[in-house]
PDB file of C-alpha atoms in Angstrom:
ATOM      1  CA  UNK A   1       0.000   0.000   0.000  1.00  0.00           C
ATOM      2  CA  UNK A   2       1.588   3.499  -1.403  1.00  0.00           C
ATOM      3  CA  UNK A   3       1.913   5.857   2.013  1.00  0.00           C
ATOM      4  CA  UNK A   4      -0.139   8.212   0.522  1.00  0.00           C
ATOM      5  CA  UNK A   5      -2.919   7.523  -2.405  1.00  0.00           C
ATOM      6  CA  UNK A   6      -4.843  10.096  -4.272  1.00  0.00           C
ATOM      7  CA  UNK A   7      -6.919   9.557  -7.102  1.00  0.00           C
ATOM      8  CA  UNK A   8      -5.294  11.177  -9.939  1.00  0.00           C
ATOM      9  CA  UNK A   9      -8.490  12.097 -12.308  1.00  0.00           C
ATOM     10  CA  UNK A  10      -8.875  14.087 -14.334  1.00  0.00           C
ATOM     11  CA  UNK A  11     -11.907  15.373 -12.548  1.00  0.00           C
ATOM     12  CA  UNK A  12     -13.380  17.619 -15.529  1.00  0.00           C
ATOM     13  CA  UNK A  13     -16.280  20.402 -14.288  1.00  0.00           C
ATOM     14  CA  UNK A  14     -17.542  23.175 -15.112  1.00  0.00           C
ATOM     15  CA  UNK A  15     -17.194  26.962 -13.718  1.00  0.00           C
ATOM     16  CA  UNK A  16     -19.035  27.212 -10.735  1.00  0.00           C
ATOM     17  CA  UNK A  17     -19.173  23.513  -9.778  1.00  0.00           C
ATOM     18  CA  UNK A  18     -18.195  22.251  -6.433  1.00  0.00           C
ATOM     19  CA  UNK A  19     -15.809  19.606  -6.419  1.00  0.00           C
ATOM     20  CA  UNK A  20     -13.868  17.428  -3.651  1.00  0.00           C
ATOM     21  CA  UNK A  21     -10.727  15.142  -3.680  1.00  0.00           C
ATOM     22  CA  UNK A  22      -9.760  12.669  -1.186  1.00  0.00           C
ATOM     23  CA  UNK A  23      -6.723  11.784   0.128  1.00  0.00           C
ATOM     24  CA  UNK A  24      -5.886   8.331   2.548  1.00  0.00           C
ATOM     25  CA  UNK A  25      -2.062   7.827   4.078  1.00  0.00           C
ATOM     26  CA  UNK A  26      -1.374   4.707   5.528  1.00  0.00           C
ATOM     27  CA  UNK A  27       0.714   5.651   9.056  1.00  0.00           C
ATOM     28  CA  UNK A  28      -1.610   6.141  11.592  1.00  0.00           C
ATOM     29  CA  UNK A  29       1.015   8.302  13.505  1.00  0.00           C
ATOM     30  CA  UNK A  30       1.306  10.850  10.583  1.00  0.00           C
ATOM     31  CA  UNK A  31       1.872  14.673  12.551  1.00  0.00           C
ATOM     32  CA  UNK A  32       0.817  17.005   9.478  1.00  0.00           C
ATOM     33  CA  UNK A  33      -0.965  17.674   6.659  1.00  0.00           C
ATOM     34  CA  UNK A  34      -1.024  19.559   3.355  1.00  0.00           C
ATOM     35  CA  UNK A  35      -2.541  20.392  -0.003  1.00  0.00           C
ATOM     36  CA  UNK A  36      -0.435  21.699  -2.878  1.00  0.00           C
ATOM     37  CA  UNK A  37      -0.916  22.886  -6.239  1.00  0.00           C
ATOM     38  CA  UNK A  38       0.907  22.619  -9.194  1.00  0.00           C
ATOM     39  CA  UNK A  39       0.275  24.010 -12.301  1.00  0.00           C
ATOM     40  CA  UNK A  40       1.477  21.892 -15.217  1.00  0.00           C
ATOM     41  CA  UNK A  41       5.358  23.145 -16.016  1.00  0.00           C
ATOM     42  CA  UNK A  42       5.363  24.775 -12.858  1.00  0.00           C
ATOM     43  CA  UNK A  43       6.606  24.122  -9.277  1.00  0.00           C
ATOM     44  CA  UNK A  44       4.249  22.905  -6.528  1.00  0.00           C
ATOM     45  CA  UNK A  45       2.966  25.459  -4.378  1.00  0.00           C
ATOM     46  CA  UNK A  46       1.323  25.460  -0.973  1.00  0.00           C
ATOM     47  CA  UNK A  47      -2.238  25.788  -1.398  1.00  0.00           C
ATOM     48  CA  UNK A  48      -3.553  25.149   3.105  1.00  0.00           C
ATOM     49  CA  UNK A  49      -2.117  23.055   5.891  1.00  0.00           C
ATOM     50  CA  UNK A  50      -4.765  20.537   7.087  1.00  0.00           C
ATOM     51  CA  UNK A  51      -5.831  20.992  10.697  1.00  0.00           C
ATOM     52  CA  UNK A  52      -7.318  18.863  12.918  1.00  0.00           C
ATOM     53  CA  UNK A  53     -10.573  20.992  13.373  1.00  0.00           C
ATOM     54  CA  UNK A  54     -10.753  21.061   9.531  1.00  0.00           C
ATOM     55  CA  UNK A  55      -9.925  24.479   7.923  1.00  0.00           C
ATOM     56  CA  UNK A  56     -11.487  26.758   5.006  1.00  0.00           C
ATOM     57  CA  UNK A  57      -9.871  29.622   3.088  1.00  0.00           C
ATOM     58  CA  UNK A  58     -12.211  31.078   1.132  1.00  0.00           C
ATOM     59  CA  UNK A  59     -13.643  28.969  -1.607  1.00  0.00           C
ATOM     60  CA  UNK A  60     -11.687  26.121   0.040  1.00  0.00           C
ATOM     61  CA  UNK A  61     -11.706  23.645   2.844  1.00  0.00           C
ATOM     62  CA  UNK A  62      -9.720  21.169   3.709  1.00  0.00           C
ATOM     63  CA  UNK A  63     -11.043  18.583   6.413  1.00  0.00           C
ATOM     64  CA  UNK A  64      -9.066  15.857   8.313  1.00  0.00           C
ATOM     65  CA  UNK A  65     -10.652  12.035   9.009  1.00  0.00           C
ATOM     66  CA  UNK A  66      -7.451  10.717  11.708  1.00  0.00           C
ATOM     67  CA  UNK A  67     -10.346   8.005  12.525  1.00  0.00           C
ATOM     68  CA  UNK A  68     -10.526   6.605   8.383  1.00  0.00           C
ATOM     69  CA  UNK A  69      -6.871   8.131   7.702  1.00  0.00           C
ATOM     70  CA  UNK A  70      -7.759  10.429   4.663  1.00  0.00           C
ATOM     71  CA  UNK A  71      -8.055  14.402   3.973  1.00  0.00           C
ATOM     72  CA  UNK A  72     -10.219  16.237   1.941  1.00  0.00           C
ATOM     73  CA  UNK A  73     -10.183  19.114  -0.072  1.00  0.00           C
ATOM     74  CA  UNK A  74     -13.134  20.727  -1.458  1.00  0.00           C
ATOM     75  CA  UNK A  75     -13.747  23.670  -3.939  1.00  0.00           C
ATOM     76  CA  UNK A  76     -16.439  25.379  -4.276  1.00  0.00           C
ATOM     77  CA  UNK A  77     -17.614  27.741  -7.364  1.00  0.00           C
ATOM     78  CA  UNK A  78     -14.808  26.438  -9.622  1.00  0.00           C
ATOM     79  CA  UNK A  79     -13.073  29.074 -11.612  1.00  0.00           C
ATOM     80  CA  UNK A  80     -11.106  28.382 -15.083  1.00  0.00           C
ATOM     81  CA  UNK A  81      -7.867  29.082 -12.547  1.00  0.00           C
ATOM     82  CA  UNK A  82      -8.561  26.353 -10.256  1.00  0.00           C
ATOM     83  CA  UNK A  83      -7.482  23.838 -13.100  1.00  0.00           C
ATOM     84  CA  UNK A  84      -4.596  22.311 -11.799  1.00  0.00           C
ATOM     85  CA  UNK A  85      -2.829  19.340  -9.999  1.00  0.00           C
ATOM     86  CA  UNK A  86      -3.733  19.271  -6.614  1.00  0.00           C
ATOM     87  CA  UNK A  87      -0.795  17.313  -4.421  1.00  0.00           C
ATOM     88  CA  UNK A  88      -1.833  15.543  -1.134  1.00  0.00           C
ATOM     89  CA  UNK A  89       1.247  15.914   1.172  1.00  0.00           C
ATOM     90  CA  UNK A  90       1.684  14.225   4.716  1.00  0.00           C
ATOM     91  CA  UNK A  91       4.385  14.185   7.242  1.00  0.00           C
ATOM     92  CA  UNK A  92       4.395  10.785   8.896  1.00  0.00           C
ATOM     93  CA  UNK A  93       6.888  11.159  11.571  1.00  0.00           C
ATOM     94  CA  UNK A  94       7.321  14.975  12.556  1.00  0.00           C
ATOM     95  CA  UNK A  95      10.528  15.099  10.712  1.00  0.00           C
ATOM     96  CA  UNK A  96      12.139  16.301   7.274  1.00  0.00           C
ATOM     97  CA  UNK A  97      10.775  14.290   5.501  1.00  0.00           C
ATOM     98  CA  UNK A  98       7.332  14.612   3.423  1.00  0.00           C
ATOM     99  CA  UNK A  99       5.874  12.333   1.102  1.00  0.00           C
ATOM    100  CA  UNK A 100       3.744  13.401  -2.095  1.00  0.00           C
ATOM    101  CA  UNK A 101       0.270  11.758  -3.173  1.00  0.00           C
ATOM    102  CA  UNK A 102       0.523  11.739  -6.778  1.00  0.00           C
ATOM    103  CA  UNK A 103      -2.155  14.432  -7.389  1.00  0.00           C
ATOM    104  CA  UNK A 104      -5.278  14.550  -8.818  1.00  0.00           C
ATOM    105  CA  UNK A 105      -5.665  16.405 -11.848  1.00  0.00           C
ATOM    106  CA  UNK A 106      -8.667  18.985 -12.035  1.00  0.00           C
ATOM    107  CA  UNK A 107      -9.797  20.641 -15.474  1.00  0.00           C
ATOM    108  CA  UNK A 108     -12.651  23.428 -15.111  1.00  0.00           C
ATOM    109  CA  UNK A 109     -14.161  23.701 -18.186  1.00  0.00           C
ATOM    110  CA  UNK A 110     -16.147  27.033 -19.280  1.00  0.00           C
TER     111      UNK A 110
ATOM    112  CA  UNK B   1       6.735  35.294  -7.843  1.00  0.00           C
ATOM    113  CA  UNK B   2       8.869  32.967  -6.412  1.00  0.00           C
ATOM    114  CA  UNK B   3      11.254  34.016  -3.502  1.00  0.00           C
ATOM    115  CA  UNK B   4      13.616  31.129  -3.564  1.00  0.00           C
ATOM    116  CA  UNK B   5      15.416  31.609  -7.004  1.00  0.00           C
ATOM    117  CA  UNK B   6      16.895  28.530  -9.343  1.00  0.00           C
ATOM    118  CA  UNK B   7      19.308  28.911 -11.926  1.00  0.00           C
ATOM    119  CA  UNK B   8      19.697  27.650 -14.916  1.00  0.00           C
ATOM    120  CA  UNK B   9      16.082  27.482 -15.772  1.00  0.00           C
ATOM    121  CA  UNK B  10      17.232  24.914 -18.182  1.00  0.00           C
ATOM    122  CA  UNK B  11      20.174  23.164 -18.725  1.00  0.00           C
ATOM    123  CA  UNK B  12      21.374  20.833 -21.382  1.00  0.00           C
ATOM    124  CA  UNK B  13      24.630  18.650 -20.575  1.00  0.00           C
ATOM    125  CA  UNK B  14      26.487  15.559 -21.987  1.00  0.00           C
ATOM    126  CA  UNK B  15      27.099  12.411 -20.046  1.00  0.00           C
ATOM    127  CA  UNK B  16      30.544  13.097 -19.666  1.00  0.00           C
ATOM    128  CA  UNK B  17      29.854  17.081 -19.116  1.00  0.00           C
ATOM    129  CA  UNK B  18      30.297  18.648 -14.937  1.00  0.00           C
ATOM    130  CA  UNK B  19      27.754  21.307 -14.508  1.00  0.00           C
ATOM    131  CA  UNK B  20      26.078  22.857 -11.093  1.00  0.00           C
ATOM    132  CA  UNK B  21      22.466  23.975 -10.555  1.00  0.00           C
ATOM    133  CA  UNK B  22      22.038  26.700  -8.245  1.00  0.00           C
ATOM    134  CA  UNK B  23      19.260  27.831  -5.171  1.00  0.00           C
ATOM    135  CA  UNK B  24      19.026  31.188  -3.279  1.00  0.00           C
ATOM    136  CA  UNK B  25      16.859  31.879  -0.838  1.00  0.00           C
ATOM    137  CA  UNK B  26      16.759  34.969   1.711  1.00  0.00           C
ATOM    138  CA  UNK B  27      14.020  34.228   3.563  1.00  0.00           C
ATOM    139  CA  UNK B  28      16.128  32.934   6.591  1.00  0.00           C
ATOM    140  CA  UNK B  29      14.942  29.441   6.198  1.00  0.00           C
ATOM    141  CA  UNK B  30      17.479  27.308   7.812  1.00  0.00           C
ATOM    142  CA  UNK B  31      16.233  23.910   5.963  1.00  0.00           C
ATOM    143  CA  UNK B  32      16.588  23.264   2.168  1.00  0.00           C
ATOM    144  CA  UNK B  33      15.655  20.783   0.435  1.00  0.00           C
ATOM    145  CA  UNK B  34      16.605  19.335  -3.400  1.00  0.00           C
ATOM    146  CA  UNK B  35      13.854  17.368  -5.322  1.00  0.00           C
ATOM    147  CA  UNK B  36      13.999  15.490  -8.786  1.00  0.00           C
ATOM    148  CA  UNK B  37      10.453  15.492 -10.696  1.00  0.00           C
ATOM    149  CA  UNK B  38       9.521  13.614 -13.652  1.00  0.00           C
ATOM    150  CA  UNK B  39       6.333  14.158 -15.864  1.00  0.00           C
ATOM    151  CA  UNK B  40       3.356  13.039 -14.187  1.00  0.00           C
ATOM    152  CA  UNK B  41       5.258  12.340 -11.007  1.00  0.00           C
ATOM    153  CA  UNK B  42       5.430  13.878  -7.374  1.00  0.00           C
ATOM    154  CA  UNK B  43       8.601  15.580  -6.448  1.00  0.00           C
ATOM    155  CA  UNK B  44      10.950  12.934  -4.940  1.00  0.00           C
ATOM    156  CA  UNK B  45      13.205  14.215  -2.197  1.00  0.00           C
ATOM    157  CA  UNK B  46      16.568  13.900  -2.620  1.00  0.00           C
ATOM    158  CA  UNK B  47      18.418  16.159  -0.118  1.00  0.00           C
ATOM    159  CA  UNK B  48      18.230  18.189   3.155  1.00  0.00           C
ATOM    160  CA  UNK B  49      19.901  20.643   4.793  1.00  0.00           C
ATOM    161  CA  UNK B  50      19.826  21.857   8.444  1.00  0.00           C
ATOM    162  CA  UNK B  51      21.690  24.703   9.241  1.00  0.00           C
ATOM    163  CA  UNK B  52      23.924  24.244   6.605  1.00  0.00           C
ATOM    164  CA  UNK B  53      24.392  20.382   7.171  1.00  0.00           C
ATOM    165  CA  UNK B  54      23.335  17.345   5.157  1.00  0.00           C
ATOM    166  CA  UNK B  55      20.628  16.008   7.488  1.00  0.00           C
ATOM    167  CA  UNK B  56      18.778  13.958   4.529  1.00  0.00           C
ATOM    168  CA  UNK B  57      20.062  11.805   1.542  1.00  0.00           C
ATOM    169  CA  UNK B  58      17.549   9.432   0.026  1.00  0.00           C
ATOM    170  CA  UNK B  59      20.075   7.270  -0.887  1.00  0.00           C
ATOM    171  CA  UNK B  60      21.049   9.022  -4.205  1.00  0.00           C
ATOM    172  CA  UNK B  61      23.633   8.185  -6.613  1.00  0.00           C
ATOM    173  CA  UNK B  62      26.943   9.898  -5.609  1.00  0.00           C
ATOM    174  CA  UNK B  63      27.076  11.596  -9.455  1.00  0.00           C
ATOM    175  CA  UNK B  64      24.768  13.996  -7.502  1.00  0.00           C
ATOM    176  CA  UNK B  65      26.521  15.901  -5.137  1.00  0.00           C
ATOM    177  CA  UNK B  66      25.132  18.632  -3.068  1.00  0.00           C
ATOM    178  CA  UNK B  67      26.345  21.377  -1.202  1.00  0.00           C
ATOM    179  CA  UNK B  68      25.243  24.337   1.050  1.00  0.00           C
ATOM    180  CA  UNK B  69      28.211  27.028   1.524  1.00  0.00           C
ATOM    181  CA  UNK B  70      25.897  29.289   3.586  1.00  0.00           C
ATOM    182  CA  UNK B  71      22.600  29.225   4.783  1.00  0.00           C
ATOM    183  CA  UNK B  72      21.060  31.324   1.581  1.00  0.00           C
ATOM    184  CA  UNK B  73      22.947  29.354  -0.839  1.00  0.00           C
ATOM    185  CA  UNK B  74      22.414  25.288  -1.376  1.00  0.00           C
ATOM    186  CA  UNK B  75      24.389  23.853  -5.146  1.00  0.00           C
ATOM    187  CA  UNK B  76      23.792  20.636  -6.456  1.00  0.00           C
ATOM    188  CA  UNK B  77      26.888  19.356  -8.235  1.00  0.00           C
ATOM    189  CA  UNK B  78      26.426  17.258 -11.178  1.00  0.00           C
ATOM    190  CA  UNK B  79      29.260  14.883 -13.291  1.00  0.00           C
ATOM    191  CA  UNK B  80      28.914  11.942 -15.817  1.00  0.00           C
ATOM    192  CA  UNK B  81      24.888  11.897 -15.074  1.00  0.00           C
ATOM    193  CA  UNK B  82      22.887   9.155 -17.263  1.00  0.00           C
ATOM    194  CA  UNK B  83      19.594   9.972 -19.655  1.00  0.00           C
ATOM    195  CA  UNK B  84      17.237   8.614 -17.079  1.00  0.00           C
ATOM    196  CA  UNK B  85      18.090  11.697 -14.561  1.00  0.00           C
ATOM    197  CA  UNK B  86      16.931  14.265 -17.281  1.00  0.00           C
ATOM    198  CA  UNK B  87      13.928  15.859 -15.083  1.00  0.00           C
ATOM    199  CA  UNK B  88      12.744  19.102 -13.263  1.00  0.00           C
ATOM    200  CA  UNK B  89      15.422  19.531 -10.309  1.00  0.00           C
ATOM    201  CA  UNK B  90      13.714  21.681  -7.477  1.00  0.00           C
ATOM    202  CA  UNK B  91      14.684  23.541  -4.753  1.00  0.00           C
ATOM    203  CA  UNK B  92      12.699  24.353  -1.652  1.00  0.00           C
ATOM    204  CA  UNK B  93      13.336  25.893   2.021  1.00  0.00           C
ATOM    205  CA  UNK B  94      11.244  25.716   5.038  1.00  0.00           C
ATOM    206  CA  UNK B  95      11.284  27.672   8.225  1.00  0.00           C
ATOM    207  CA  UNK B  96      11.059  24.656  10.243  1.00  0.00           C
ATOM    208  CA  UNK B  97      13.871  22.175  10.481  1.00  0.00           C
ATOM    209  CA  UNK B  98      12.750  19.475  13.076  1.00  0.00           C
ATOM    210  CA  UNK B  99       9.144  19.136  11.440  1.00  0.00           C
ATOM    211  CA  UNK B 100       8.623  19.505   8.209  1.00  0.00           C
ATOM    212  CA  UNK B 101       5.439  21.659   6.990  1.00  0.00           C
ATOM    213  CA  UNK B 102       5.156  24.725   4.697  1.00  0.00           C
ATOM    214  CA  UNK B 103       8.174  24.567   1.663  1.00  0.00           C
ATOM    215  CA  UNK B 104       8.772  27.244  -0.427  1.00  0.00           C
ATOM    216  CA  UNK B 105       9.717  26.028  -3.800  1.00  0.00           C
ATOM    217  CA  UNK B 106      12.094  27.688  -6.633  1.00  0.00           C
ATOM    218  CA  UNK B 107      10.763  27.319 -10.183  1.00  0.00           C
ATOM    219  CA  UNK B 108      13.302  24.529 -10.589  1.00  0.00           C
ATOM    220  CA  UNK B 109      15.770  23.755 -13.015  1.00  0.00           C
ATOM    221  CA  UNK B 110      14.817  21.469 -16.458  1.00  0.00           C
ATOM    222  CA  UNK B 111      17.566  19.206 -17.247  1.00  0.00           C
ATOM    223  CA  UNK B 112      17.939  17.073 -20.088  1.00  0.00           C
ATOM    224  CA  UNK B 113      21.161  14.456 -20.274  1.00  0.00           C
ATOM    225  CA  UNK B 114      21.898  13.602 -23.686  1.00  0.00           C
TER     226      UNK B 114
END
């Protein structure tokens, strides 16, 4: 089982749809959370850290499930900018080290 | 725009050719970090730096050899690399260095190996 899984679309919508992408990691003990974005040809950018009381920034929100081991990231009224690759990112043992989901693709359509 | 800067953007060497990519950031981020990323692929680490000392190495080849000279500055020395390494080299710092969370990343540098 891959540490951290993410399906990797595309997810295809249009402007002002609400979508949501999950995210499971496999160590239980994992300290912190993240959601990056990449645009394609570009480097990966930090889009919101993950808290445990779940966290929104605007037209986004990220929620945490330590019970079922996945995170969530949800966007609502898509814009033609949100198309992206959205990276799930977890640090499982408080250190250096982070390891990237593989992303999940999003295309919003006009 | 970015505020950790790479240079080259892109770089083209031989097998046999010695080149260096190059990371600044002034930030005061004491960690850095090198990544490789291929197409379609998350960033795999490759390095880390604490305070100016290798803290990280993922086990990679020693024709990759990185260096940090000051705390702004991190180099990733490169000599008789293969085909297979052509990717997007990136560079990132954090502001923590016992617990990994936000990382700042330069705009990386393309290589291709011919």
């Amino acid at each position: 089982r891959k540490e951290v899984e993410q399906d990797p679309g595309p997810f295809n919508v249009p402007e002002g749809a609400t979508v949501a992408f999950n995210c499971t990691y496999s160590n239980s003990a994992s300290q912190s959370f993240f959601w990056y974005r990449q645009d394609c040809r570009k480097e990966p950018k930090l889009l919101m850290s993950v808290y445990s009381s779940g966290n929104e920034d605007g037209r986004f929100t990220a929620q945490l499930n330590r019970a079922s081991q996945y995170i969530s990231l949800l966007i609502r009224d898509s814009k033609l900018s949100d198309s992206a690759t959205y990276l799930c990112v977890v640090n499982p043992k408080g250190f250096q080290k982070l390891v990237f989901g593989t992303g999940t693709r999003l295309l919003v359509s006009p | 725009d970015t505020e950790v800067t790479q240079t080259p953007k892109h770089l083209v060497m031989g097998m046999t050719n010695k080149k260096s990519l190059k990371c600044e950031q002034h930030m005061g981020h004491r960690a850095m970090y090198w990544y490789k990323q291929k197409a379609k692929k998350p960033p795999e680490l490759m390095f880390v730096y604490s305070y100016e000392k290798l803290s990280i190495n993922e086990s990679v080849p020693s024709r990759f050899s990185p260096e940090c000279p000051n705390s702004s500055l991190l180099n990733l020395h490169l000599h008789a690399l293969q085909p297979e390494d052509s990717a997007l080299y990136l560079c990132a710092s954090s502001p923590w260095t016992s617990n990994a969370g936000e990382l700042f990343f330069g705009e990386g540098s393309r290589l291709t190996v011919l």
